[in-house]
Amino acid sequence: MNHFPKLFSPFKIGSMELKNRIVMPAMETHLCNEEGHVTDAIISYYSERIKGGVGYVTVENTAIDPAGRLNDGMLCIFEDKFIPGLRKLTDAVHELDGKIVIQLSHGGKEALTYFTGLDPVSPSSIPSPLTKQTPKALTVKEIHDLVKKFADSGKRVYEAGADGIEIHMAHGYLVNQFLSPEANIRTDEYGGNTENRARFAVEIVKAIREQVPQDYPVICRISADEYTDTGIKLEEGKLHAQMLEKAGASAIHVSACNSASPFFNIPTYYLEEGCFTHLAEGVKSVVNVPIITVGRILGPEYAEKILEQNKADLVAFGRVLIGEPHMPEKAKAGQLEELRPCLSCNKCINSIMDRKLTCTVNPAIGKEAAIAAMPKPLSKNVLIIGGGPGGMSAAETAAKRGHKVTIWEKENELGGNFRYSTLPPFKEPMRNMLKYLVNHVNQHGINVQLNKEATTESVMEFAPDAVIAAVGSKEVKLELPGVEDADIIDIKDAFLNVNELGKNIVIVGAGPEGCELADFLSSAGKNITLLEMKRIIGMGLIAHPRYHIVERLKKANVKMIISTKVVKVGKGYLVVKKRREEEQRLDGFDHIVMSTLNKPNKDLAESIQDFVKEVAVVGDAVSGRTALEAISEGMEAALKL
Ligand SMILES: Cc1cc2nc3c(=O)[nH]c(=O)nc-3n(C[C@H](O)[C@H](O)[C@H](O)COP(=O)(O)O)c2cc1C
C-alpha cells in the first residue's frame, strides 16, 4: 500500500524522470579532498541516500571558480580535471538506478580569502555581514568572465554524466548578492532595478542552456525572501522566478535568507515545520515550471499535505536525509516509527565550520559503505551502564549487530538527563528522539533493568564481555559561602517541580540547561533572573538554537545578567560581583536554582578494566556537554564491539 500517494508519484523535470517527489537539497559535506575532488566517502554518502529511495540527490555547493570556493571543504568543478571524480560519483548513483543533480556555486564575498588566497568579489564593495570581508566590486568584463565560468562548469556537469544542474542563487552567495538590493548597489546594467540586478542570473541560465541539450534540467535555487529588512521580499522573488523561467530554467527551488539572516536559513527547532513553504506557494502562483519547496519539512505527512494543497511540486528534505537516509523507503512502506527523527539541532551545519559533516543522530556519515561491509562480530554479552541517550543508542546499535545486550539504569525509567531537555517549549524533536530510542530498545529484545545501580562488584558478578559506560557526568555542587543554609534547588528538581516553585526565581548558570530552564519557567509564568559568570548567555549551545532561545528569553523579560560571579548566597538572596564593581546584593527570590559543575565520570569504568575485556566510556561521562553528543558516541562505541 502506498501511504503517501502524492509524495510517491512519479514526476519529470525536463528530461529527468523521477520515481517520487522527494528531493535531497544541496548540503555541504566537506567529504571531498582538500583540492575539491570527489572521494570514496562522498560516493558512500550520496549512494546511501539513493539506496534509501530519494527521487534525486543534489550534490553540494560545487565551486565554479577558485575565488568562489568558500573553504577547503568545498567540491570543485572549475577545471576539466574534476570531471573524472564527478563521473565516478554519477556512475555510482546510476548503478543504483538513482538520479543526481550537481549544484554550481560561487561564494562571492563569503568565500574566505584565508582559504582561497584571492580577493573576495561581489557586485558592490559592501562588507559581508558574516565574514566581515570587504569584497572587490566586479568589473563588467569580470562579470562576463564569471558567466562563462558558470557555463563551462555547467558543461562539465553534463559531461560528468549528472542528470541535471542546479545553480545556487540563494543564501547570500554571489548570484544572490547580485539579485539582492542589499548587496548590489551598482549603477550600471547589473544594478539598480530588479531586472538589472537579475541580469547576471539570467545570463548564467542562458549561457548554461547553450551548453546542454534543450530539455536538460537547469534548476535555479533562489532566496525568495532574504529575511532581512532591506533585502529581497517575496514579491521581488516572484519576479526573479519569472525572469529565470523565461531564460530557460527547468524548475525553481525556493529557499530563503542570506548571510545576514543565517539563523533562519537552516531553521532550527524554534521555527515551525515548513517555514518557507508559503514562499514556494507564492512563486508557484506566477510560474509554470515545477517548484521545489524546502525548509524544516520533517516528515512524509507534512510533505504529502504540501503536495495535496498544490503549494509545490516537489519537497526537499535536507537534514532529515542526513539523519535518516532511508526516510523515503520507510515512509513508503508506512514504517513511520522506524524513522530516526531529525532534531533540527543544527549540529550538522555547525560541524562543517571546521571539519567534516557530522550529525547528532547519525554517526555513519561518509562511512556508510564501510559500516555495511563490516563483518558481523561474534555475539558478545554487552552491558550498557546508563539508560540515557548514549546508553540507549549504544544498546540499539549493539543489538542490531547481533550482540546480547543488557542495560542497567539506576533510575526508574529510561532517558537520563535527556528527559529534562525534552521539557522546554519547542523541544518536540527531542521528545520524538527519546520516544524513538525507548521504542528501539524495546523492539530489539534488549534486557532493561531499571533501579539498578552498577558497582564494581555487580559488574564482576555479571561478567560481561564488554561494557559501555554511559553513566552521565559527576555532578558537583558549587561551593559558595552560605550554600548550606540557602535552600538551593538544582536544575533537575526545578524542571520536575515547577508548580511548587514561587514566582521569583534566580537561575545561576546560563549554560544550555540554565537557558532552557529559564525558557521553561518563564513560559510557566515565573519571573526569572538568569545570572552568568561568563560574557555569553547559552555558551555550549549551537549558534542557531542559541540565537532563538536568547530572543525568547528577551521577549519573556528574563533579566539576563552576564560577567557576574556569585560570591555568597542566603535564603532568597545572592551577593554578586561584576569585575571592577562593588559587590551587590540581589534580593527577593522565592527560589534559587543552581547549575552543577559537570565533571568526567570514569571511576567505575576504570575499576572494571582489569576484568572486562572491552570498556568504553561515552557521553557526559567523558566530559559534560549537551546530551546530543552522547547519541553518536554511544553508536560509535557499539560499532567498535
Ligand atoms: C550541513 C548543511 C550544509 C548545507 N549546504 C548547502 C549547500 O551547499 N547549498 C545550498 O544551497 N544549501 C545548503 N544548505 C541548506 C540546505 O540545502 C537546506 O536549504 C536547509 O538545510 C533547510 O532544509 P531542511 O530544513 O530540510 O534541512 C546546507 C544545509 C546544511 C544543514
PDB file of C-alpha atoms and ligand atoms in Angstrom, residues 25-29 60-61 103 166 168 170-171 173 221 253 255 265-267 276 294-297 316-320 322 346 348-349 352 357, ligand 1:
ATOM      1  CA  PRO A  25      18.810  19.522  -1.439  1.00  0.00           C
ATOM      2  CA  ALA A  26      22.440  20.548  -1.739  1.00  0.00           C
ATOM      3  CA  MET A  27      24.248  20.281   1.583  1.00  0.00           C
ATOM      4  CA  GLU A  28      27.978  20.678   2.001  1.00  0.00           C
ATOM      5  CA  THR A  29      29.610  17.613   3.476  1.00  0.00           C
ATOM      6  CA  GLU A  60      26.533  20.096  -2.592  1.00  0.00           C
ATOM      7  CA  ASN A  61      27.767  23.560  -3.438  1.00  0.00           C
ATOM      8  CA  GLN A 103      24.841  22.437  -7.643  1.00  0.00           C
ATOM      9  CA  GLU A 166      21.264  23.404 -10.030  1.00  0.00           C
ATOM     10  CA  HIS A 168      22.970  28.332  -6.426  1.00  0.00           C
ATOM     11  CA  ALA A 170      20.364  31.737  -2.804  1.00  0.00           C
ATOM     12  CA  HIS A 171      21.703  32.075   0.738  1.00  0.00           C
ATOM     13  CA  TYR A 173      26.324  33.732  -2.251  1.00  0.00           C
ATOM     14  CA  ARG A 221      17.719  27.834  -6.330  1.00  0.00           C
ATOM     15  CA  HIS A 253      13.927  25.626  -5.898  1.00  0.00           C
ATOM     16  CA  SER A 255      14.663  28.708  -0.361  1.00  0.00           C
ATOM     17  CA  ASN A 265      18.260  29.824   6.734  1.00  0.00           C
ATOM     18  CA  ILE A 266      18.626  26.386   8.283  1.00  0.00           C
ATOM     19  CA  PRO A 267      15.625  26.514  10.557  1.00  0.00           C
ATOM     20  CA  PHE A 276       9.391  28.590   3.861  1.00  0.00           C
ATOM     21  CA  VAL A 294      12.409  23.326   1.373  1.00  0.00           C
ATOM     22  CA  GLY A 295      12.739  24.348   4.998  1.00  0.00           C
ATOM     23  CA  ARG A 296      12.162  22.191   8.054  1.00  0.00           C
ATOM     24  CA  ILE A 297       9.866  19.706   6.429  1.00  0.00           C
ATOM     25  CA  ALA A 316      13.189  18.802  -0.325  1.00  0.00           C
ATOM     26  CA  PHE A 317      14.264  17.164   2.920  1.00  0.00           C
ATOM     27  CA  GLY A 318      17.706  18.309   3.947  1.00  0.00           C
ATOM     28  CA  ARG A 319      18.756  17.468   7.467  1.00  0.00           C
ATOM     29  CA  VAL A 320      16.100  14.747   7.651  1.00  0.00           C
ATOM     30  CA  ILE A 322      21.349  13.432   6.707  1.00  0.00           C
ATOM     31  CA  ASN A 346      21.992  22.116  13.550  1.00  0.00           C
ATOM     32  CA  CYS A 348      25.381  19.379  11.052  1.00  0.00           C
ATOM     33  CA  ILE A 349      25.869  22.947   9.909  1.00  0.00           C
ATOM     34  CA  ILE A 352      31.196  21.864   8.752  1.00  0.00           C
ATOM     35  CA  LEU A 357      29.825  16.772   8.283  1.00  0.00           C
TER      36      LEU A 357
HETATM   37  C1  LIG B   1      25.142  20.885   6.661  1.00  0.00           C
HETATM   38  C2  LIG B   1      24.406  21.735   5.670  1.00  0.00           C
HETATM   39  C3  LIG B   1      25.044  22.170   4.528  1.00  0.00           C
HETATM   40  C4  LIG B   1      24.348  22.931   3.583  1.00  0.00           C
HETATM   41  N1  LIG B   1      24.956  23.253   2.401  1.00  0.00           N
HETATM   42  C5  LIG B   1      24.247  23.831   1.410  1.00  0.00           C
HETATM   43  C6  LIG B   1      24.765  23.975   0.102  1.00  0.00           C
HETATM   44  O1  LIG B   1      25.871  23.524  -0.181  1.00  0.00           O
HETATM   45  N2  LIG B   1      23.997  24.567  -0.828  1.00  0.00           N
HETATM   46  C7  LIG B   1      22.743  25.017  -0.570  1.00  0.00           C
HETATM   47  O2  LIG B   1      22.073  25.550  -1.458  1.00  0.00           O
HETATM   48  N3  LIG B   1      22.192  24.862   0.660  1.00  0.00           N
HETATM   49  C8  LIG B   1      22.904  24.264   1.634  1.00  0.00           C
HETATM   50  N4  LIG B   1      22.319  24.009   2.849  1.00  0.00           N
HETATM   51  C9  LIG B   1      20.897  24.350   3.059  1.00  0.00           C
HETATM   52  C10 LIG B   1      20.013  23.132   2.744  1.00  0.00           C
HETATM   53  O3  LIG B   1      20.057  22.809   1.389  1.00  0.00           O
HETATM   54  C11 LIG B   1      18.552  23.402   3.126  1.00  0.00           C
HETATM   55  O4  LIG B   1      18.096  24.513   2.422  1.00  0.00           O
HETATM   56  C12 LIG B   1      18.395  23.647   4.631  1.00  0.00           C
HETATM   57  O5  LIG B   1      19.072  22.672   5.369  1.00  0.00           O
HETATM   58  C13 LIG B   1      16.919  23.659   5.037  1.00  0.00           C
HETATM   59  O6  LIG B   1      16.332  22.435   4.725  1.00  0.00           O
HETATM   60  P1  LIG B   1      15.985  21.331   5.874  1.00  0.00           P
HETATM   61  O7  LIG B   1      15.193  22.058   6.905  1.00  0.00           O
HETATM   62  O8  LIG B   1      15.183  20.293   5.153  1.00  0.00           O
HETATM   63  O9  LIG B   1      17.282  20.842   6.412  1.00  0.00           O
HETATM   64  C14 LIG B   1      23.009  23.284   3.814  1.00  0.00           C
HETATM   65  C15 LIG B   1      22.387  22.857   4.990  1.00  0.00           C
HETATM   66  C16 LIG B   1      23.055  22.082   5.909  1.00  0.00           C
HETATM   67  C17 LIG B   1      22.342  21.590   7.129  1.00  0.00           C
END
